[in-house]
Coordinates of C-alpha atoms and ligand atoms in Angstrom, one line a residue:
M1 CA -3.1 -1.6 24.3
F2 CA -6.8 -0.8 24.5
R3 CA -8.2 2.7 23.9
C4 CA -11.3 3.0 25.9
T5 CA -12.3 6.5 24.9
R6 CA -13.9 6.3 21.5
Y7 CA -15.3 2.8 21.4
Q8 CA -16.2 2.1 25.0
K9 CA -18.3 -1.0 24.4
R10 CA -15.7 -2.7 22.2
C11 CA -13.1 -1.9 24.8
L12 CA -14.8 -3.5 27.7
L13 CA -15.5 -6.6 25.6
L14 CA -11.8 -6.8 24.6
L15 CA -10.6 -6.4 28.2
A16 CA -12.9 -9.2 29.3
T17 CA -11.9 -11.5 26.5
A18 CA -8.2 -10.7 26.9
L19 CA -8.4 -11.9 30.5
L20 CA -10.0 -15.1 29.3
L21 CA -7.4 -15.7 26.6
A22 CA -4.4 -14.9 28.9
T23 CA -5.2 -18.0 30.8
S24 CA -5.1 -20.1 27.7
T25 CA -1.9 -18.7 26.2
A26 CA 0.4 -21.2 27.8
F27 CA -1.9 -23.9 26.5
A28 CA -1.6 -22.7 23.0
Q29 CA 2.3 -22.9 23.0
N30 CA 1.6 -26.5 22.2
T31 CA 1.1 -26.0 18.5
N32 CA -1.5 -28.8 18.4
A33 CA -3.8 -27.0 20.8
P34 CA -6.4 -24.7 19.3
H35 CA -5.9 -21.0 19.3
R36 CA -8.8 -19.1 20.8
L37 CA -10.3 -16.3 18.9
I38 CA -13.3 -14.1 19.9
L39 CA -15.0 -12.0 17.3
N40 CA -17.5 -9.3 18.4
A41 CA -19.7 -8.7 15.4
D42 CA -22.0 -6.1 17.0
T43 CA -19.3 -3.6 18.0
P44 CA -17.9 -2.2 14.8
G45 CA -14.9 0.1 15.0
P46 CA -13.6 2.6 12.5
T47 CA -14.0 2.0 8.7
I48 CA -11.1 0.5 6.9
N49 CA -10.5 3.2 4.3
R50 CA -10.3 1.6 0.8
H51 CA -7.3 3.8 0.1
I52 CA -5.2 1.5 2.3
Y53 CA -5.3 -0.8 -0.8
G54 CA -3.5 1.8 -3.0
H55 CA -1.0 1.4 -5.7
F56 CA 2.1 3.1 -6.9
A57 CA 3.4 3.7 -10.5
E58 CA 6.8 5.4 -10.7
H59 CA 8.9 6.1 -13.8
L60 CA 11.2 3.3 -12.7
G61 CA 12.3 0.2 -14.5
R62 CA 9.4 -1.5 -16.3
D63 CA 6.5 -0.3 -14.1
I64 CA 5.2 2.2 -16.6
Y65 CA 7.1 1.5 -19.8
G66 CA 6.6 -2.2 -20.5
G67 CA 4.1 -2.5 -17.7
F68 CA 1.2 -0.1 -17.9
W69 CA 2.3 1.5 -21.1
V70 CA 3.3 -0.7 -24.0
R71 CA 3.8 -0.6 -27.8
G72 CA 0.9 -1.8 -29.8
D73 CA 1.0 -3.6 -33.2
D74 CA 1.3 -0.3 -35.0
G75 CA 4.4 0.5 -32.9
G76 CA 2.7 3.3 -31.1
W77 CA 2.4 3.5 -27.3
Q78 CA -0.9 2.5 -25.6
L79 CA -2.3 1.3 -22.3
N80 CA -1.7 -2.3 -21.6
E81 CA -5.4 -3.4 -21.6
P82 CA -5.1 -7.0 -20.4
V83 CA -3.0 -5.9 -17.5
I84 CA -5.4 -3.1 -16.6
E85 CA -8.3 -5.6 -16.8
A86 CA -6.4 -7.8 -14.3
L87 CA -5.8 -4.9 -11.9
R88 CA -9.4 -3.8 -12.1
Q89 CA -10.3 -7.1 -10.3
L90 CA -8.5 -5.6 -7.2
N91 CA -10.8 -2.6 -7.0
P92 CA -7.7 -0.4 -7.0
P93 CA -8.7 2.7 -5.0
N94 CA -5.8 4.9 -6.1
V95 CA -2.5 5.1 -8.0
R96 CA 0.4 7.3 -6.8
W97 CA 2.5 8.9 -9.6
P98 CA 5.1 9.8 -11.0
G99 CA 7.2 8.8 -8.0
G100 CA 8.9 8.1 -5.6
C101 CA 12.2 9.8 -6.1
F102 CA 11.3 10.5 -9.7
A103 CA 8.7 13.0 -8.6
D104 CA 11.3 15.5 -7.5
Y105 CA 13.1 15.1 -10.8
Y106 CA 10.1 15.4 -13.0
H107 CA 9.0 18.5 -15.0
W108 CA 5.4 17.9 -15.9
K109 CA 5.4 20.2 -19.0
D110 CA 7.8 17.7 -20.6
G111 CA 4.9 15.2 -20.6
I112 CA 2.1 17.1 -22.4
G113 CA 1.3 18.0 -26.0
P114 CA 1.9 16.0 -29.1
R115 CA 4.0 12.9 -28.2
E116 CA 6.5 13.2 -31.0
E117 CA 7.3 16.8 -29.9
R118 CA 8.0 16.0 -26.3
P119 CA 11.6 16.2 -25.1
T120 CA 13.5 13.2 -24.0
I121 CA 15.4 13.2 -20.7
V122 CA 17.8 10.8 -19.0
N123 CA 16.3 9.0 -16.0
A124 CA 19.5 9.4 -13.9
L125 CA 17.7 8.0 -10.8
W126 CA 16.7 4.6 -12.2
G127 CA 19.1 2.9 -14.6
G128 CA 20.2 6.0 -16.6
V129 CA 17.7 5.1 -19.4
T130 CA 16.2 7.6 -21.9
E131 CA 12.7 8.7 -20.9
D132 CA 10.7 9.8 -23.9
N133 CA 7.9 11.4 -21.8
S134 CA 5.3 9.6 -23.9
F135 CA 3.6 8.8 -20.6
G136 CA 2.6 12.1 -19.0
T137 CA -0.3 13.8 -17.4
H138 CA -3.1 12.9 -19.9
E139 CA -1.9 9.3 -20.2
F140 CA -1.8 8.9 -16.4
M141 CA -5.3 10.3 -16.1
D142 CA -6.5 7.9 -18.8
L143 CA -4.9 5.1 -16.8
V144 CA -6.6 5.9 -13.5
E145 CA -9.9 6.3 -15.4
A146 CA -9.4 2.9 -17.0
L147 CA -8.6 1.4 -13.6
G148 CA -11.6 3.1 -11.8
A149 CA -9.0 4.6 -9.4
E150 CA -8.3 8.0 -7.9
P151 CA -5.1 9.8 -8.9
I152 CA -2.4 10.8 -6.3
V153 CA 0.0 13.2 -8.0
V154 CA 3.3 13.9 -6.3
G155 CA 4.6 17.4 -7.2
N156 CA 8.3 18.3 -7.7
V157 CA 9.6 20.2 -4.7
G158 CA 13.3 19.0 -4.8
S159 CA 14.2 20.4 -8.2
G160 CA 11.1 22.3 -9.2
T161 CA 9.6 25.7 -8.4
V162 CA 6.5 26.8 -6.6
E163 CA 5.2 28.3 -9.9
E164 CA 5.8 25.0 -11.7
M165 CA 3.8 23.0 -9.2
A166 CA 1.0 25.6 -9.0
D167 CA 0.7 25.6 -12.8
W168 CA 0.4 21.8 -12.8
W169 CA -2.4 22.0 -10.1
E170 CA -4.1 24.7 -12.2
Y171 CA -3.7 22.6 -15.4
M172 CA -5.4 19.6 -13.8
N173 CA -8.1 21.4 -11.9
H174 CA -9.1 24.9 -13.2
P175 CA -12.6 24.6 -14.5
G176 CA -12.9 28.0 -16.3
Q177 CA -10.6 30.2 -18.4
S178 CA -7.0 30.4 -17.2
P179 CA -3.6 30.1 -18.8
M180 CA -3.2 26.5 -17.7
A181 CA -6.8 25.4 -18.3
D182 CA -6.5 26.9 -21.8
L183 CA -3.3 24.9 -22.4
R184 CA -5.1 21.7 -21.2
R185 CA -7.9 22.4 -23.7
E186 CA -5.3 22.9 -26.5
N187 CA -4.1 19.4 -25.6
G188 CA -7.6 17.9 -25.9
R189 CA -9.1 17.9 -22.5
D190 CA -11.9 20.3 -21.8
E191 CA -13.1 19.4 -18.3
P192 CA -10.8 19.6 -15.3
W193 CA -9.9 16.3 -13.7
N194 CA -10.5 17.4 -10.2
V195 CA -7.5 15.8 -8.7
R196 CA -7.5 16.1 -4.9
F197 CA -4.7 14.0 -3.5
W198 CA -1.5 16.0 -4.0
G199 CA 2.0 15.1 -2.6
V200 CA 4.2 18.1 -1.8
G201 CA 7.5 16.4 -2.5
N202 CA 8.6 12.8 -1.8
E203 CA 11.1 11.6 0.8
S204 CA 12.3 15.2 1.2
W205 CA 14.7 13.9 3.9
G206 CA 16.5 12.0 1.2
C207 CA 16.2 11.9 -2.6
G208 CA 13.6 14.7 -2.5
G209 CA 16.2 17.3 -1.4
N210 CA 18.0 16.0 1.7
M211 CA 16.3 18.6 3.9
T212 CA 16.0 18.9 7.6
P213 CA 12.4 18.8 9.0
E214 CA 12.5 22.4 9.9
H215 CA 13.6 23.5 6.4
Y216 CA 11.1 21.2 4.8
S217 CA 8.3 22.5 6.9
D218 CA 8.9 26.0 5.6
V219 CA 9.3 24.8 2.0
Y220 CA 6.2 22.7 2.3
K221 CA 4.1 25.6 3.5
R222 CA 5.3 27.8 0.6
F223 CA 4.5 25.2 -2.0
A224 CA 1.2 24.2 -0.4
T225 CA 0.0 27.8 -0.1
F226 CA -0.3 28.0 -3.9
L227 CA -2.6 24.9 -4.4
H228 CA -5.6 27.2 -4.6
N229 CA -9.3 26.1 -4.5
Y230 CA -10.7 25.7 -8.0
G231 CA -14.4 25.0 -8.4
D232 CA -15.2 22.3 -5.9
T233 CA -11.7 21.0 -5.8
R234 CA -9.7 21.4 -2.6
A235 CA -6.2 20.1 -2.3
F236 CA -5.7 17.2 0.0
R237 CA -2.0 18.1 0.8
I238 CA 0.3 15.2 1.6
A239 CA 3.6 16.0 3.3
T240 CA 6.7 13.8 3.4
G241 CA 6.6 11.6 6.5
P242 CA 9.3 9.7 8.3
D243 CA 11.8 7.2 6.9
A244 CA 10.7 4.2 8.9
T245 CA 12.8 1.7 7.0
T246 CA 16.1 2.9 8.3
N247 CA 14.6 4.4 11.4
R248 CA 17.2 7.1 11.2
D249 CA 15.2 10.1 12.2
L250 CA 11.7 8.8 12.8
P251 CA 10.6 10.9 15.8
E252 CA 12.6 14.0 14.8
W253 CA 11.2 14.2 11.3
T254 CA 7.6 13.7 12.4
E255 CA 7.9 16.1 15.3
G256 CA 9.6 18.8 13.3
V257 CA 7.1 18.6 10.3
M258 CA 4.0 18.4 12.5
R259 CA 5.2 21.2 14.7
G260 CA 6.2 23.4 11.7
A261 CA 3.5 22.7 9.2
G262 CA 0.9 20.3 10.8
H263 CA -1.9 22.9 10.4
M264 CA -1.5 22.8 6.6
I265 CA -1.0 19.0 6.2
D266 CA -3.9 16.6 5.4
G267 CA -1.8 13.5 5.1
L268 CA 1.7 12.5 6.4
D269 CA 3.5 10.0 4.2
L270 CA 5.5 7.4 6.1
H271 CA 7.6 4.9 4.1
Y272 CA 8.5 1.4 5.4
Y273 CA 10.2 -1.3 3.4
T274 CA 10.9 -4.9 4.6
V275 CA 14.6 -5.5 3.7
V276 CA 15.6 -8.9 5.1
G277 CA 19.3 -8.9 5.9
G278 CA 19.5 -5.1 5.6
W279 CA 20.6 -3.3 2.5
G280 CA 23.9 -5.3 2.4
G281 CA 22.5 -8.7 3.2
R282 CA 19.5 -9.0 0.9
T283 CA 18.8 -12.2 -1.0
L284 CA 16.7 -13.1 -4.0
A285 CA 12.9 -13.1 -3.6
T286 CA 12.8 -16.9 -4.3
E287 CA 16.0 -18.1 -2.8
F288 CA 16.0 -18.0 1.0
T289 CA 16.1 -20.1 4.1
E290 CA 13.6 -20.5 6.9
A291 CA 15.7 -18.0 8.9
E292 CA 14.9 -15.4 6.2
W293 CA 11.3 -16.5 6.1
I294 CA 10.7 -15.8 9.8
A295 CA 12.9 -12.6 9.6
A296 CA 10.7 -11.2 6.9
F297 CA 7.6 -11.4 9.2
D298 CA 9.5 -10.3 12.2
Q299 CA 10.6 -7.2 10.3
A300 CA 7.3 -6.5 8.5
R301 CA 5.5 -6.6 11.8
Q302 CA 7.6 -3.7 13.0
V303 CA 5.6 -1.3 11.0
D304 CA 3.1 -1.6 13.8
G305 CA 5.6 0.2 16.2
H306 CA 6.4 2.8 13.6
I307 CA 2.7 3.6 13.1
R308 CA 2.1 3.8 16.9
R309 CA 5.1 6.1 17.5
T310 CA 4.3 8.3 14.6
A311 CA 0.6 8.4 15.5
A312 CA 1.5 9.3 19.1
I313 CA 3.4 12.4 17.8
M314 CA 0.5 13.3 15.4
D315 CA -2.0 13.0 18.3
R316 CA -0.2 15.8 20.1
Y317 CA -0.3 18.2 17.1
D318 CA -3.6 16.9 15.7
P319 CA -5.8 15.7 18.6
Q320 CA -8.9 15.9 16.3
N321 CA -7.4 13.1 14.2
R322 CA -7.8 15.2 11.0
V323 CA -4.5 14.3 9.4
W324 CA -4.3 10.9 7.7
L325 CA -1.2 8.7 8.4
I326 CA -0.3 7.3 5.0
V327 CA 2.0 4.4 4.5
G328 CA 2.8 5.7 1.0
E329 CA 5.5 3.1 0.2
W330 CA 5.6 -0.3 1.7
G331 CA 6.6 -3.9 0.7
M332 CA 9.6 -6.2 0.4
W333 CA 12.8 -5.1 -1.1
H334 CA 14.9 -8.0 -2.4
L335 CA 18.0 -8.3 -4.6
P336 CA 17.2 -7.6 -8.2
E337 CA 16.7 -10.7 -10.4
P338 CA 19.9 -11.9 -12.0
G339 CA 20.3 -10.5 -15.5
S340 CA 18.0 -7.6 -14.9
E341 CA 19.2 -4.0 -14.8
P342 CA 19.9 -3.3 -11.1
G343 CA 18.4 0.2 -11.3
F344 CA 15.1 -1.3 -12.4
L345 CA 14.4 -3.0 -9.1
Y346 CA 12.9 -6.0 -10.8
Q347 CA 12.3 -8.9 -8.3
Q348 CA 10.2 -12.1 -8.2
N349 CA 7.5 -12.6 -5.7
A350 CA 7.0 -15.7 -3.6
L351 CA 4.6 -17.0 -1.0
R352 CA 6.6 -15.1 1.6
D353 CA 5.8 -11.8 -0.1
A354 CA 2.1 -12.8 0.1
L355 CA 2.2 -13.4 3.8
V356 CA 4.1 -10.1 4.3
A357 CA 1.2 -8.4 2.5
S358 CA -1.5 -10.1 4.5
I359 CA 0.1 -9.4 7.9
S360 CA 0.8 -5.8 6.9
F361 CA -2.9 -5.3 6.0
D362 CA -3.9 -6.8 9.3
I363 CA -1.7 -4.1 11.0
F364 CA -3.0 -1.3 8.9
H365 CA -6.6 -2.4 9.7
Q366 CA -5.9 -2.3 13.4
H367 CA -4.8 1.3 13.0
A368 CA -7.8 2.2 10.7
D369 CA -8.6 5.3 12.8
R370 CA -5.3 6.9 11.8
V371 CA -3.9 5.0 8.9
R372 CA -6.3 5.8 6.0
M373 CA -4.1 5.3 3.0
A374 CA -1.2 3.1 1.9
N375 CA 0.5 2.3 -1.4
I376 CA 2.4 -0.9 -2.0
A377 CA 5.7 -0.3 -3.9
Q378 CA 5.1 -0.9 -6.7
T379 CA 2.3 -2.2 -9.0
I380 CA 4.1 -3.8 -12.0
N381 CA 7.7 -5.3 -12.4
V382 CA 9.1 -3.2 -9.6
L383 CA 9.8 -4.4 -6.0
Q384 CA 6.8 -6.2 -4.5
A385 CA 4.6 -6.1 -7.6
M386 CA 1.1 -7.4 -8.4
I387 CA 2.1 -8.3 -11.9
L388 CA 5.2 -9.3 -13.8
T389 CA 5.3 -8.8 -17.5
E390 CA 7.4 -10.4 -20.2
R391 CA 9.9 -8.1 -21.8
E392 CA 7.6 -6.5 -24.3
G393 CA 4.8 -6.3 -21.8
A394 CA 2.5 -8.7 -23.7
G395 CA 2.5 -11.8 -21.5
F396 CA 2.1 -11.4 -17.8
V397 CA 1.7 -13.3 -14.5
L398 CA -0.2 -12.5 -11.4
T399 CA 2.1 -12.7 -8.3
P400 CA 1.1 -14.2 -4.9
T401 CA 0.8 -10.6 -3.7
Y402 CA -1.8 -9.9 -6.3
H403 CA -3.9 -12.7 -4.9
V404 CA -3.7 -11.2 -1.4
F405 CA -5.0 -7.9 -2.7
E406 CA -7.8 -9.7 -4.5
M407 CA -8.8 -11.9 -1.5
Y408 CA -8.5 -8.9 1.0
K409 CA -10.6 -6.5 -1.1
V410 CA -13.6 -7.5 0.9
H411 CA -12.1 -5.3 3.7
Q412 CA -12.2 -2.1 1.6
D413 CA -14.5 0.4 3.2
A414 CA -15.8 -2.2 5.7
D415 CA -16.0 -1.6 9.4
L416 CA -13.3 -3.1 11.5
L417 CA -14.6 -5.7 13.9
P418 CA -12.7 -6.2 17.2
I419 CA -11.2 -9.6 17.6
T420 CA -9.1 -11.1 20.4
L421 CA -6.7 -13.7 19.3
D422 CA -4.4 -16.0 21.1
A423 CA -1.8 -16.0 18.2
G424 CA 0.5 -18.5 19.9
S425 CA 4.1 -18.5 18.8
Y426 CA 6.3 -19.8 16.0
T427 CA 10.1 -20.1 16.7
H428 CA 13.0 -20.6 14.4
G429 CA 16.5 -20.3 15.7
E430 CA 16.7 -17.2 17.9
T431 CA 13.5 -15.7 16.6
T432 CA 10.0 -16.0 17.9
I433 CA 7.0 -14.4 16.4
P434 CA 3.3 -14.9 16.8
A435 CA 2.2 -17.8 14.6
L436 CA -1.0 -16.2 13.5
S437 CA -2.3 -12.8 12.3
A438 CA -5.9 -12.0 11.7
S439 CA -8.4 -9.2 11.1
A440 CA -12.2 -9.0 10.7
S441 CA -14.6 -6.5 9.2
T442 CA -18.2 -6.2 8.3
K443 CA -19.9 -4.7 5.2
D444 CA -23.3 -5.0 3.7
G445 CA -24.4 -7.5 6.3
N446 CA -21.5 -9.9 5.8
V447 CA -18.6 -10.5 8.1
H448 CA -15.1 -11.3 6.7
L449 CA -12.4 -12.9 8.7
S450 CA -8.9 -13.2 7.4
L451 CA -6.2 -15.3 9.0
T452 CA -2.5 -15.9 8.3
N453 CA -0.5 -18.9 9.6
M454 CA 3.2 -17.9 9.5
D455 CA 4.3 -21.2 10.8
P456 CA 5.7 -23.1 7.7
N457 CA 5.8 -26.4 9.5
Q458 CA 2.7 -26.9 11.5
P459 CA -1.0 -26.6 10.8
R460 CA -2.8 -24.4 13.4
T461 CA -6.4 -24.8 14.6
V462 CA -8.4 -21.8 15.5
Q463 CA -11.4 -22.1 17.8
A464 CA -13.4 -19.0 17.3
T465 CA -16.4 -17.8 19.2
L466 CA -18.7 -15.5 17.2
R467 CA -20.5 -13.0 19.4
G468 CA -23.1 -10.4 18.6
D469 CA -24.6 -11.9 15.5
S470 CA -25.7 -15.3 14.3
F471 CA -24.4 -16.9 11.1
S472 CA -25.7 -19.8 9.1
S473 CA -22.9 -20.4 6.7
V474 CA -19.2 -20.0 6.2
S475 CA -17.2 -20.1 3.0
G476 CA -13.7 -19.1 2.1
R477 CA -10.6 -19.3 0.0
I478 CA -7.0 -20.2 0.8
L479 CA -3.6 -19.1 -0.5
T480 CA -0.8 -21.5 0.1
A481 CA 1.8 -23.5 -1.8
E482 CA 4.1 -26.4 -1.5
A483 CA 7.3 -24.5 -0.5
I484 CA 8.0 -21.2 1.3
T485 CA 9.8 -20.2 -1.9
S486 CA 6.9 -21.1 -4.3
H487 CA 6.2 -18.5 -6.9
N488 CA 4.6 -18.0 -10.3
T489 CA 6.5 -17.9 -13.5
F490 CA 5.5 -17.4 -17.1
E491 CA 5.8 -21.1 -17.6
R492 CA 3.9 -22.0 -14.4
P493 CA 1.6 -19.0 -13.6
N494 CA -0.7 -20.8 -11.2
T495 CA 1.8 -22.3 -8.7
V496 CA 0.5 -19.9 -6.1
A497 CA -3.2 -19.1 -6.6
P498 CA -6.2 -19.1 -4.3
T499 CA -8.4 -22.2 -4.1
T500 CA -11.6 -23.0 -2.2
F501 CA -11.0 -23.5 1.5
N502 CA -12.8 -26.5 3.1
G503 CA -11.2 -26.2 6.6
A504 CA -13.8 -24.2 8.4
R505 CA -16.8 -25.7 10.4
L506 CA -19.6 -23.6 11.8
N507 CA -21.6 -24.9 14.7
G508 CA -23.8 -22.2 16.2
E509 CA -21.5 -19.5 17.6
Q510 CA -18.5 -21.8 17.4
L511 CA -16.3 -21.7 14.3
T512 CA -13.4 -24.1 13.9
I513 CA -10.7 -23.3 11.4
T514 CA -7.8 -25.6 10.5
M515 CA -5.1 -23.5 8.9
P516 CA -2.5 -25.5 6.9
P517 CA 1.1 -24.3 7.5
K518 CA 2.2 -21.1 5.6
S519 CA -1.3 -20.1 4.5
I520 CA -3.7 -17.2 4.2
V521 CA -7.4 -17.8 4.6
V522 CA -10.2 -15.3 4.0
L523 CA -13.7 -16.4 5.3
T524 CA -17.1 -15.0 4.6
L525 CA -19.7 -15.5 7.3
E526 CA -23.3 -15.0 6.4
Ligands
LIG601 O1 10.1 2.6 -4.5 C1 11.4 2.9 -4.9 C2 11.9 4.1 -4.2 O2 12.0 3.9 -2.9 C3 11.1 5.4 -4.4 O3 11.4 6.0 -5.6 C4 11.5 6.2 -3.2 O4 10.5 7.1 -2.8 C5 11.9 5.1 -2.2 O5 13.1 5.4 -1.5

């Protein structure tokens, strides 16, 4: 469990405190007894890369059309300014585009030039709708600029050519005179965009071409070879990683791709969805039982094992830890809302989704030395979204998941602090999981501690010892709600929203935190 090589001091502290806590574990099975937590503020670990808080915008349902991209009063398309302003509050570090499965179906030249002259296509992947290509390369770059985010472009390997992808790369990045840079200038953009994050296909074991890892490795190398250096821009090449959701060929895929192409890979893109009940047994986001509440956390927590197993294979081929492990798609996948087009993957978002987000972030933080990017699927109106818009995209609500991203943004680019937590347990039926999840980080002299109580029935008290620094104040916010199924609607947009947390008491190096049932708390220690 502990890795003593890179952070010796932290490791020894953890071992000592783990021993101490082991003796109190039985004690904490009584849910009224305090959970012990030890936070070591003077032994920071790796930095939590801000790119872990990344986003994803696919040409799918109403994520782009009716989400980011809406019709203005004059009937023309434009960026959805109020929605973008709300997303800016999250400090979004990146946006992944144009897919997802759509990436291997997309021909980028359809989406440049005068909008009225762009061809239409059928989006056969997602609902069979007509795609008018009004949102293309320039519009995406305007979007990321408005968000203050970095672009992640996923190139078409499945149905595209090496030449097509190389042209797109040149179009976006060539600073001087070249056929593609000249075309870009004809379309109104003089300077290159200097896009560095570049996906070489998506889910190439499935919708991206149904390839074997060996075949994909060869194809990957061929495509990646032609992403030439232009000016100062070097491609950060992202390869398809394992399908962790179905677990079907997790080690074989990672092993085959790292062995075959690891030396040309900068990021490996693992996908993991929480699908409660499995594909055939899903329920609605807002209609579920306590059994499905606990099952969600039980399943979401399994991403930890997937990360460990994938990282262990990567360690063998990349002992210098150069290659980022990216969780390029993650989140809850429920049944689509009644009345919505099933291919649009439109689902509501309840308090349960928020807790899945907070515990997932805690896990990503713990693996900050290898996991350096993640993208929730997806940003607006699709799967576990931040924002749901009304049909025309004008009115919108912030989901409980949005609030987790906002509360947790304090961890972006902060240094991970080692904590030891007696998380106790929460049992329902046959399932037992830890009751608590937590993580801590430090940045600009402040320490932030986030805690999640997954137990929907009992408050939990955490007795924390703060070591390695002294603090004079604690403040915080809490996200909770009346019911496990509580969610925000257009009529009641603030049913689940953060409020000031008054349940923390600081006394010297002792911090006592009383967590209500089913809650997320983020504390600032100064
Ligand atoms: O996020 C929805 C879809 O899930 C993506 O297009 C695909 O990559 C994944 O299977």
